[in-house]
Structure formats: C-alpha cells, structure tokens
XYZ file of C-alpha atoms in Angstrom:
618
model
C 62.816 142.746 96.213
C 62.388 141.447 92.660
C 59.320 139.245 92.756
C 59.994 138.062 89.214
C 63.434 136.721 90.084
C 64.030 133.119 89.104
C 65.066 131.999 92.616
C 61.575 132.831 93.918
C 59.346 131.890 90.998
C 61.048 128.682 89.880
C 60.454 127.103 93.272
C 56.754 127.178 92.565
C 56.571 126.251 88.872
C 55.675 122.716 89.906
C 53.531 123.793 92.871
C 50.111 122.221 92.826
C 48.461 125.456 93.947
C 49.865 128.157 91.653
C 46.818 130.380 92.136
C 47.321 130.542 95.893
C 50.957 131.537 95.464
C 50.138 134.156 92.818
C 47.574 135.754 95.092
C 50.102 135.942 97.940
C 52.643 137.613 95.643
C 50.094 140.145 94.430
C 49.127 141.006 98.005
C 52.721 141.845 98.831
C 53.088 143.871 95.639
C 50.081 145.974 96.649
C 51.576 146.709 100.072
C 52.150 150.412 100.585
C 55.558 149.657 101.995
C 57.617 146.497 101.649
C 59.108 146.310 105.140
C 61.660 144.034 106.755
C 58.742 142.135 108.263
C 57.623 141.142 104.782
C 60.957 139.402 104.174
C 60.521 137.248 107.268
C 56.942 136.562 106.238
C 58.060 135.517 102.762
C 60.631 133.103 104.149
C 58.067 131.520 106.453
C 55.522 131.244 103.619
C 58.053 129.469 101.423
C 58.771 126.997 104.214
C 55.071 126.272 104.671
C 54.484 125.701 100.971
C 57.584 123.512 100.877
C 56.037 121.464 103.663
C 52.847 121.085 101.623
C 54.897 119.871 98.683
C 56.575 117.292 100.907
C 53.242 115.584 101.522
C 53.999 113.689 98.308
C 56.299 111.210 100.028
C 59.222 109.638 98.191
C 58.555 105.903 98.558
C 61.082 104.742 95.999
C 63.442 102.051 97.187
C 66.764 103.525 98.263
C 69.090 101.973 95.730
C 71.979 103.984 97.197
C 72.530 105.016 100.820
C 75.107 107.553 101.988
C 75.346 107.761 105.763
C 77.336 110.611 107.322
C 78.354 110.784 110.973
C 79.833 113.920 112.468
C 81.495 112.357 115.483
C 80.602 114.547 118.468
C 78.553 116.944 116.327
C 75.811 117.978 118.738
C 73.317 120.782 118.182
C 75.614 123.453 119.640
C 78.379 122.364 117.248
C 76.014 122.547 114.267
C 74.854 126.029 115.285
C 78.387 127.326 115.856
C 79.667 125.872 112.582
C 76.727 127.362 110.703
C 77.558 130.823 112.069
C 81.283 130.413 111.370
C 80.524 129.332 107.803
C 78.385 132.422 107.237
C 80.988 134.719 108.774
C 83.741 133.211 106.630
C 81.562 134.125 103.638
C 81.336 137.735 104.799
C 77.902 137.667 106.423
C 76.750 138.055 110.000
C 76.557 134.258 110.099
C 73.384 133.468 112.013
C 71.298 133.341 108.847
C 73.593 130.805 107.139
C 72.788 127.131 106.630
C 74.922 124.038 106.431
C 74.061 121.883 103.444
C 72.365 119.182 105.478
C 70.256 121.733 107.363
C 68.302 122.175 104.127
C 67.266 118.501 104.188
C 63.487 118.214 104.478
C 63.282 115.595 107.217
C 64.726 115.976 110.699
C 64.551 113.808 113.822
C 66.291 113.421 117.164
C 68.159 110.373 118.448
C 68.545 109.346 122.084
C 72.189 108.403 122.513
C 72.543 106.625 125.861
C 74.250 103.223 126.052
C 72.686 100.318 127.931
C 75.104 100.906 130.810
C 75.862 104.639 130.547
C 73.755 107.770 130.632
C 76.378 109.576 128.535
C 77.544 107.398 125.668
C 80.768 106.519 123.911
C 81.309 106.134 120.158
C 81.509 102.323 120.162
C 78.134 101.799 121.815
C 76.453 104.476 119.715
C 78.041 103.151 116.503
C 76.703 99.702 117.271
C 73.257 101.226 117.781
C 72.954 103.201 114.543
C 74.887 100.676 112.409
C 73.669 97.356 113.802
C 70.215 98.258 115.111
C 70.660 97.292 118.783
C 71.816 99.238 121.814
C 74.791 97.856 123.711
C 77.331 98.665 126.359
C 79.857 101.457 125.990
C 83.173 100.312 124.559
C 81.795 97.289 122.691
C 81.548 97.016 118.909
C 79.148 94.986 116.780
C 77.758 92.947 119.700
C 74.629 93.116 121.813
C 74.170 93.918 125.484
C 74.902 90.373 126.688
C 78.596 90.988 126.101
C 80.842 91.956 128.999
C 83.458 94.543 128.079
C 86.813 92.896 127.377
C 85.454 89.339 127.702
C 85.915 87.431 124.460
C 83.909 84.399 125.576
C 80.838 86.550 126.114
C 80.504 87.476 122.441
C 79.464 83.980 121.370
C 76.029 84.246 119.732
C 76.032 87.984 120.543
C 77.442 89.357 117.270
C 75.142 91.683 115.339
C 75.627 92.629 111.689
C 75.844 96.227 110.498
C 73.675 97.460 107.655
C 76.944 97.881 105.725
C 77.716 94.159 106.008
C 74.131 93.241 105.134
C 74.130 95.536 102.083
C 77.444 94.144 100.835
C 76.216 90.569 101.224
C 73.092 91.540 99.283
C 75.186 92.583 96.287
C 75.502 96.335 96.840
C 78.871 98.021 96.571
C 80.086 99.212 99.966
C 82.619 101.754 101.163
C 83.947 103.246 104.397
C 85.530 106.695 104.670
C 86.787 108.299 107.884
C 89.168 111.030 108.962
C 90.006 108.943 112.039
C 91.937 105.680 112.079
C 89.957 103.239 109.994
C 90.151 100.873 112.975
C 88.803 103.464 115.413
C 85.511 102.864 117.224
C 83.116 104.498 114.774
C 84.293 103.056 111.419
C 84.985 99.706 113.107
C 81.255 99.349 113.802
C 80.773 98.824 110.058
C 82.692 95.536 110.018
C 84.123 94.431 113.392
C 82.772 92.463 116.355
C 84.789 92.884 119.559
C 84.090 93.317 123.269
C 86.698 96.079 123.589
C 87.121 99.080 121.285
C 90.829 99.454 122.033
C 91.694 96.133 120.370
C 92.687 97.891 117.147
C 95.837 95.770 116.607
C 97.195 92.453 117.812
C 99.296 93.929 120.617
C 96.172 95.365 122.265
C 94.369 92.013 122.568
C 95.305 90.159 125.801
C 96.742 86.688 125.283
C 93.880 84.970 127.047
C 91.335 86.709 124.834
C 93.270 85.698 121.710
C 93.207 82.122 122.930
C 89.455 82.428 123.382
C 89.127 83.232 119.679
C 89.085 87.040 119.491
C 91.044 88.839 116.796
C 91.980 92.502 116.536
C 89.926 95.049 114.614
C 92.504 95.620 111.851
C 92.657 91.934 110.980
C 88.853 91.789 110.946
C 88.887 94.544 108.328
C 91.097 92.372 106.126
C 88.756 89.424 106.716
C 86.029 91.681 105.233
C 88.189 92.874 102.326
C 85.923 91.581 99.574
C 82.881 93.232 101.138
C 84.224 96.785 100.892
C 85.251 98.205 97.531
C 86.449 101.432 99.160
C 88.254 101.889 102.479
C 89.831 105.279 103.220
C 91.054 106.937 106.392
C 94.019 106.967 108.750
C 95.647 104.193 110.725
C 98.473 102.765 108.586
C 100.443 101.705 111.639
C 97.723 99.296 112.778
C 98.120 97.449 109.486
C 101.932 97.275 109.370
C 104.467 95.073 111.215
C 107.093 96.684 113.426
C 109.724 95.743 110.822
C 108.259 98.243 108.332
C 108.712 101.999 108.396
C 105.892 104.342 107.527
C 106.077 105.521 103.889
C 105.940 109.196 104.920
C 107.677 109.514 108.308
C 111.036 107.965 109.061
C 110.495 107.814 112.824
C 107.217 105.874 112.579
C 107.031 102.115 112.309
C 104.167 99.690 112.193
C 102.569 98.580 115.439
C 101.970 94.902 114.770
C 104.068 92.355 116.662
C 102.620 89.370 114.813
C 104.653 90.164 111.687
C 101.572 90.454 109.492
C 101.531 93.056 106.735
C 97.794 93.581 106.447
C 98.112 95.988 103.539
C 99.740 93.267 101.481
C 97.160 90.767 102.745
C 94.411 93.135 101.595
C 95.658 92.887 98.008
C 95.761 89.094 98.064
C 92.391 88.760 99.777
C 90.659 90.334 96.775
C 89.320 88.416 93.773
C 91.776 87.517 91.016
C 91.588 89.763 87.994
C 90.433 92.863 89.861
C 92.155 96.223 89.640
C 93.140 97.240 93.155
C 94.831 100.435 94.299
C 96.543 101.501 97.529
C 97.317 105.197 98.078
C 98.933 107.113 100.953
C 98.530 110.827 100.086
C 96.300 113.291 98.279
C 98.237 113.356 94.999
C 98.060 109.580 94.676
C 94.323 109.626 95.385
C 93.698 112.314 92.793
C 95.623 110.240 90.234
C 93.459 107.148 90.725
C 91.682 106.169 87.509
C 88.293 105.202 88.910
C 87.297 103.495 85.656
C 90.142 101.055 86.157
C 89.808 100.601 89.907
C 87.638 97.927 91.488
C 88.958 98.161 95.066
C 90.528 101.262 96.596
C 92.447 101.364 99.879
C 93.654 104.753 101.100
C 95.553 105.053 104.379
C 96.751 108.630 104.663
C 98.401 108.851 108.090
C 100.003 106.503 110.632
C 97.257 107.390 113.126
C 94.328 109.772 112.613
C 94.237 111.994 109.560
C 95.148 115.638 110.012
C 92.558 118.244 110.923
C 91.045 119.882 107.867
C 92.933 123.174 108.307
C 96.321 121.455 108.640
C 96.078 118.919 105.800
C 99.069 120.376 103.958
C 101.356 120.810 106.944
C 102.768 117.310 107.417
C 103.808 114.455 105.181
C 102.734 114.680 101.561
C 99.304 116.133 102.268
C 95.963 114.564 103.141
C 92.878 114.708 100.917
C 89.841 116.555 102.208
C 86.775 114.634 103.315
C 84.925 115.921 100.242
C 87.672 114.629 97.932
C 87.545 111.191 99.534
C 83.756 111.105 99.240
C 83.913 112.056 95.576
C 86.403 109.291 94.736
C 84.459 106.783 96.802
C 81.193 107.463 94.981
C 82.926 107.297 91.605
C 84.244 103.832 92.401
C 81.102 102.515 94.089
C 78.512 103.744 91.606
C 79.774 101.317 88.977
C 77.777 98.579 90.729
C 74.437 98.158 88.943
C 72.779 97.107 92.206
C 73.604 100.388 93.919
C 75.938 101.237 96.780
C 76.235 102.006 100.490
C 78.789 104.549 101.680
C 79.568 105.250 105.328
C 81.401 108.533 106.025
C 82.735 109.749 109.369
C 84.074 113.206 110.170
C 85.924 111.777 113.126
C 88.096 114.652 114.194
C 85.248 116.932 115.294
C 85.145 114.749 118.374
C 88.909 114.843 118.953
C 89.048 118.633 118.778
C 86.242 118.960 121.301
C 88.004 116.564 123.662
C 90.949 118.958 123.635
C 88.703 122.000 124.127
C 89.655 123.470 120.742
C 86.517 124.832 119.164
C 88.199 126.258 116.057
C 89.355 122.817 114.925
C 85.996 121.235 115.755
C 84.021 123.824 113.789
C 86.284 123.854 110.733
C 86.082 120.058 110.548
C 82.279 120.381 110.764
C 82.364 122.765 107.807
C 84.532 120.200 105.977
C 81.753 117.659 106.607
C 79.280 120.186 105.194
C 81.364 120.330 102.002
C 81.454 116.541 101.775
C 77.664 116.342 102.080
C 77.347 118.944 99.317
C 79.581 116.811 97.110
C 77.552 113.666 97.739
C 74.276 115.477 97.099
C 75.536 116.849 93.783
C 76.576 113.385 92.583
C 73.310 111.602 93.371
C 69.571 112.001 92.984
C 66.882 112.035 95.669
C 64.749 109.710 93.563
C 66.860 106.643 94.295
C 69.333 107.749 96.969
C 68.890 108.201 100.712
C 71.353 110.553 102.423
C 71.383 110.692 106.216
C 73.534 113.006 108.354
C 73.723 112.588 112.112
C 76.054 112.463 115.113
C 76.877 109.667 117.519
C 76.815 111.923 120.588
C 77.265 115.528 121.622
C 79.908 117.454 123.599
C 79.794 119.960 126.440
C 80.490 123.029 124.280
C 78.034 125.882 124.767
C 77.101 129.178 123.107
C 76.400 131.755 125.784
C 76.223 135.367 126.918
C 74.415 138.018 124.904
C 76.745 139.004 122.063
C 75.301 141.144 119.297
C 74.300 139.573 116.022
C 77.326 139.064 113.799
C 79.810 139.078 116.669
C 82.617 136.618 115.779
C 81.428 133.219 116.968
C 84.959 132.289 118.062
C 85.513 135.687 119.636
C 84.801 137.346 122.961
C 81.376 138.438 124.138
C 81.113 142.070 123.010
C 78.222 143.041 125.302
C 79.552 142.596 128.801
C 82.327 141.479 131.098
C 81.907 138.694 133.635
C 81.311 139.459 137.315
C 85.064 139.187 137.899
C 85.622 142.111 135.518
C 87.232 139.923 132.848
C 86.086 139.150 129.294
C 84.944 135.694 128.223
C 84.446 133.931 124.905
C 81.038 133.168 123.410
C 82.002 129.493 123.152
C 82.876 127.717 126.396
C 83.038 124.139 127.674
C 81.392 122.699 130.760
C 84.491 120.602 131.431
C 87.859 119.756 129.938
C 91.487 120.901 129.802
C 90.364 124.528 129.633
C 89.149 124.044 133.186
C 92.603 122.974 134.284
C 94.017 126.217 132.883
C 91.416 128.160 134.862
C 92.301 126.231 138.026
C 96.012 126.855 137.582
C 95.334 130.556 137.097
C 93.387 130.694 140.342
C 96.230 128.908 142.089
C 98.878 131.249 140.758
C 97.072 134.572 140.387
C 93.907 134.260 142.414
C 91.659 134.862 139.414
C 90.488 133.483 136.080
C 92.782 133.881 133.057
C 92.321 137.170 131.194
C 91.461 136.357 127.573
C 91.322 140.020 126.551
C 94.451 139.844 124.425
C 94.142 136.220 123.291
C 93.949 135.317 119.620
C 90.776 133.296 119.951
C 90.881 132.367 116.253
C 94.299 130.740 116.579
C 94.130 127.141 115.430
C 94.958 125.540 118.763
C 93.243 128.080 121.018
C 91.586 126.377 123.966
C 88.356 127.796 125.390
C 87.911 127.998 129.141
C 85.910 125.347 130.986
C 84.194 125.101 134.357
C 85.371 121.673 135.523
C 89.030 120.635 135.088
C 89.503 117.346 133.212
C 92.422 116.002 131.201
C 90.047 115.581 128.249
C 86.645 117.179 127.758
C 83.823 114.652 127.929
C 80.917 113.691 125.738
C 77.491 115.149 126.517
C 74.275 113.212 126.912
C 71.581 115.200 125.109
C 69.812 113.998 121.960
C 71.493 114.559 118.593
C 69.837 115.596 115.311
C 69.263 113.390 112.270
C 68.917 115.066 108.857
C 67.604 113.052 105.907
C 66.766 113.556 102.245
C 65.793 111.293 99.375
C 64.137 107.888 99.160
C 62.140 107.106 102.304
C 63.727 110.033 104.141
C 60.356 110.632 105.808
C 61.058 107.635 108.051
C 63.186 110.031 110.074
C 60.825 111.979 112.308
C 60.174 112.625 115.983
C 62.450 111.528 118.811
C 63.746 108.002 118.328
C 66.076 105.568 120.022
C 69.405 105.692 118.197
C 69.173 102.072 117.035
C 66.064 103.065 115.025
C 68.407 104.602 112.437
C 69.740 101.241 111.250
C 66.235 99.828 110.913
C 64.993 102.841 108.936
C 67.940 102.516 106.540
C 67.390 98.791 106.062
C 63.680 99.358 105.452
C 64.318 102.173 102.966
C 66.801 100.059 101.014
C 64.993 96.710 101.328
C 67.780 94.723 102.928
C 68.023 92.362 105.864
C 64.820 91.605 107.725
C 63.015 94.263 105.659
C 63.653 92.678 102.265
C 59.988 91.607 102.207
C 59.161 95.296 101.911
C 60.517 95.181 98.360
C 58.339 92.265 97.415
C 55.313 93.969 98.930
C 56.080 97.075 96.887
C 56.840 95.197 93.689
C 54.844 97.644 91.603
C 57.044 100.516 92.784
C 60.363 100.407 91.018
C 62.825 103.137 91.861
C 64.223 104.745 88.713
C 67.960 104.673 88.179
C 68.618 108.380 88.082
C 72.205 108.732 89.265
C 74.313 110.413 86.620
C 77.370 108.243 86.617
C 80.780 109.738 86.110
C 82.418 106.330 85.964
C 81.841 103.126 84.057
C 82.919 99.544 84.185
C 86.205 98.991 82.417
C 85.918 96.990 79.182
C 89.641 96.331 78.955
C 91.235 93.270 80.559
C 92.079 93.894 84.192
C 95.692 94.545 85.024
C 96.408 93.801 88.653
C 98.017 96.582 90.688
C 99.264 94.241 93.406
C 102.906 94.764 92.569
C 102.574 98.524 93.085
C 102.538 97.992 96.845
C 106.050 98.136 98.284
C 106.451 98.109 102.067
C 109.251 100.216 103.494
C 111.750 97.932 105.257
C 113.936 99.046 108.123
C 116.946 99.666 105.932
C 115.073 101.993 103.586
C 113.963 105.217 105.246
C 111.590 107.850 103.889
C 112.305 111.499 104.443
C 113.478 112.397 107.921
C 111.165 113.970 110.436
C 112.192 116.891 112.614
C 111.141 117.419 116.216
C 108.203 119.628 115.265
C 106.772 116.961 112.958
C 107.168 114.290 115.617
C 105.432 116.438 118.228
C 102.609 117.272 115.832
C 102.032 113.633 114.936
C 102.030 112.664 118.599
C 99.419 115.344 119.187
C 97.329 114.010 116.304
C 97.374 110.624 117.982
C 96.092 112.067 121.267
C 92.370 111.985 120.530
C 90.940 112.379 124.019
C 90.082 108.697 124.380
C 93.049 107.731 126.537
C 90.929 107.400 129.643
C 93.515 109.242 131.704
C 92.117 110.982 134.745
C 93.315 114.308 136.002
C 95.301 114.024 139.222
C 94.137 116.610 141.693
C 96.956 118.836 142.895
C 96.365 120.578 146.239
C 96.546 124.362 146.043
C 99.995 125.843 146.375
C 100.708 127.490 149.728
C 100.622 130.786 147.958
C 98.647 133.736 149.299
C 97.318 136.501 147.111
C 96.099 139.179 149.535
C 94.840 141.603 146.913
C 94.569 145.197 148.158
C 92.184 147.592 146.540
C 93.199 151.268 146.504
C 90.793 152.038 149.357
C 92.071 149.195 151.513
C 95.685 150.044 150.798
C 95.078 153.526 152.170
C 93.870 152.091 155.500
C 96.853 151.020 157.671
C 94.667 149.177 160.184
C 93.145 147.104 157.404
C 96.586 146.223 156.035
C 97.793 145.098 159.457
C 94.688 142.957 159.943
C 95.104 141.399 156.510
C 98.770 140.599 157.186
C 97.915 138.867 160.465
C 95.141 136.892 158.751
C 97.454 135.765 155.959
C 100.130 134.678 158.456
C 97.639 132.615 160.513
C 96.190 131.083 157.341
C 99.685 130.174 156.153
C 100.509 128.447 159.474
C 97.263 126.464 159.376
C 97.933 125.253 155.816
C 101.487 124.313 156.741
C 100.351 122.278 159.760
C 97.472 120.450 158.097
C 98.777 119.975 154.572
C-alpha cells in the first residue's frame, strides 16, 4: 500500500484536522505487518473523516435539480446491479459501487398508496412529484379522486415540482425510457383519474364529456413549459392515418385525427428553434446551441432495453446520451433548470421475471447519473436518485464471494437435488413455469444446463402470476449537492417533492429564498452550450408525417414480435387463469423400490385408485 499515493492524500488536503490524519497514517506505517485488516480499517477511517467533513452543510440554493427515478429499483436490484457492474469490470463484484451509492446523503421512502399497501407507479409518482399521497392508478390529483371518475378531479389537481419550476422561469425537461405518456413521466405534467388514459381512445365517452382529456394531449397543452421531452410513445401522438417513421406495420393510435407532434411545433413560441428526432443518429446531430425545444420520440411504444438498443429500427440512444443532450439544451437558461429522468424499463423487466434486463438497465441508469454529475457542480445543483417502488426479486442461498450474480448457487443444491439461481422472484411468470413442470414432470425445472446470462432468461418464482408484482418495502433515496442533507431518515414518499421545492426555493417554499437573501448560490456549472446569437430559423417544416401511402422500411415477423413484446410491460392487469392439474400420474420409482415387486404392485393399485377418483370428481 503506497501511503503517498495521490488518491489517499488528496482527499485530505482540505481536511480541517490534518494532524489527526497524519498521526493515523504514521501509526499504520509503524505496524510490524500491514495486514488485510488494516485495509478494512483504512476504508472505515476514510468514511468517518468524510462524515466529519460533511458537517459543513451545503445550504446554497439549488439552482438546478436533476431527479432520477429507477422505476422498480428496490434495494435488492441496486445490490444485484452493483455486483454485476463489478463483475463486468473483472472483479468479484461485491466491492463495487454504483455512481449514486457514493452520494453522501441517503434516506428511505415509504411507498404505500392511500388505498394500497403495495403501490403502483402512478400513485407513487404523484407522491414524489406533487407532494401528496393519492390512490393507486391516479396521476397529479389528491386522494379525494375516485379512480376513473373525471368529475371527482375538480379542485383535486395538484401541481408537480416540474410544473412549478417551469412557471417560476426555470428550464424544464423530461426524459424516460418508457412511453412519455406512461404513468411515471406523466406525473410531471398530467392530471387524470386513470393512468391508462394515455390517448383519446382510452378515455370513455362519458369522461370526455365531463371534461377529461388524455395524457398525450395534456403534454401538448404543456408544450411551452418543457424545453426537452424525450422517450418512447410515438403512437400515442399520431393519428391512425399516419404510419410510424421506422416500422411499416405500425400506425398511430389516435382516432381523433390529431397529429400531436405537429401540434407540438405550433404550440411553441414564434421564432424559437425546435427539433423533433426519432433515432439516435438524429439526436446526436442536434446542434444544442441552435435548439430551444427538443422533442425526441424514439419508439412507437416503450424504448428498447439498454442491451438491445441497436437491434430494431434505426437505433435508440442510451439514457446517458439523452441526459447529456437534455442538460446541454436546458443549461442555457440563466435561471437554472429542472430535469426529470426515468429508467422505466427496470420495472418492465422485473414484471417479466427477467433479471438480466432489469440489472443492465439499472447499470445504464448508473451511467446516466455519472454523466449528469460530470456536467454539473454540487455547489448549485441538487441531484436525487430514488425508486418509486420495489419488486419481489431476492438474492439468496450462500454462494461464494465472486460467484456470478446471474448464475447458479455454487455452494449447494436445493432439497429436491436440483440447482437454483442466486436471483429468484417471490412471484411472477417464473412461477408458472415451475407449476407447469410439476404438472408434467412431477418436479421443479432443472436449471443446471440453462444459460442464465441469456438476455431473456426468466428466473424461477414461488407463486405463479402472469406478471411479477411490485413489492411493498421502503426504497432508498440518494442525494448530493445543494441542500442534499434534507434527505435523511425514513420519510413518507411525498416528502421528496417538498424537500426539492425547499432546496430550490420554489412553490410554497419561495419565502426560504427571501429569508436566506444573504446566501447566494454561485453559478458554477461549466456550460457546454450557449444562447444562439444568430436569428432563429424555425425547424417546423422539418417534421413530415408518414401518410398511409408512403411506407417506411418493411418489418419482418421477428421485428413485429419483438415490438409487441416491448409493448407488454407487465401493467396489463391480466390475471393468471388457474388450470387444474392434468390427470397425469408420475409414480417415480427409486432403484430400491423398483427392486421390490410388492411395493410396485401396491404403487400401481394406488395410482389406479387415485386416477379413478380424479376422473369422477374432476
């Protein structure tokens, strides 16, 4: 161990107690033997001294706020992704850290809805975005609202901190890997009593008559508020008369004939430079210095999982690439910016019992957080990373350190003599596979020869469900930067919105700024973009919808099936129909029993009687 190495010493150059640190170093140097224990001791000492340093709280006003949500990213997902990240880098994995795990302030959020012990993403999104808890399935409204009842939302709408920040003059942006009209991103701008009302065809006629509009049209109503909107969900914005620009078999979903993408352009102020992009190459070509509003819709439904971004269409950008472009556009506002970012497909992968996809999308979120951190400064920026809810994935058994996190337990077999994976689910479609195996073979599936690292591999589960469910335990909150110390302890989830508004002096906490008038947060963000000094040239004419007579490239059966699978996000609400066991008998004979004729005769008689009983009472 080189005690003079820069990575150790530089940490303490600004330490207020250099003598104390020097004495500790000298003690270790004098040790007769520098053992492995000393390394653990050193790490712990550094953490303690870091904690001492953190007593100087950052009370600068949060000029910028970047809020990340890993949809469904519970503690077990964070732990598993951390290990996978380390193993992908060639290490044992357990010692690794995700970027946000290095943040100095951590808290827990209680995720229940007002009517459910285990929450959904609409109710939780309303809590952490709007500051009030509400019923599951409702967006941007308080608990007085009845799900699906438009009349009940009168006087019950609640504003998100994104809306409040935009109205206060901050730049605002929304980025998601899910449909931009899906429950979580919709909580930034929409107010509906039913999360499924993403397009006009989903809103019942009576509710339309009562004054409710679909989520996609509400996004267009908020067009001037949000300088950046990126995600999936093109079809919710397009009429049925228009084909998707990437897939010939996909059309828009709107029956009202409205082309909301075109309406987005014309809803923006005259003289602004506005860009619409549909794939990664177009996004990378955007000149941020000449772009005031940026709309990116990269798939008809949800965006592709991170590991399959180049497999369909013309390629999707990564979450980190979207975050980078978003910050470059937003940071041109002298008042600061708010950016909301959702890694939405972590949740969808868990619903399908596919841990590989969930963990790799969590690592993609980790990369996006790293990007945001590198482009901002803690002095005037608050970055928060959290989840809306957890999932039922578990890490179990007693595998040795460094055992592949997506692999099989290398220490023991289960009581049935079969191997099992370290990662399992309490419920979900993996449970249906187990049930079918018992029906057909009388035992659990043997995973001994499975490729558990295959992209679509599905872990086993205990309870059979069509889609794996959310879990109800608390979720972590990680925070760094201005007023990050507000995140501590175990809090109700709606506390998050209030802490963000207080840190940034908006909404009902704007008096905080006046009270702290002597504390002015320095503008420390190193901008990579600037306001254009050349006359604006509108980009409105660059948008060209694809009419029915003009088809993009054809899609083969595999592409169609893959897109349909992307659209199946585990939120269908379908229940698994219970199928009675087949009248199939598996009278398994062990070698000892097979050598006993009397036992075989008795077993045969038993099976016959059992068969008759099942046949009579089925």
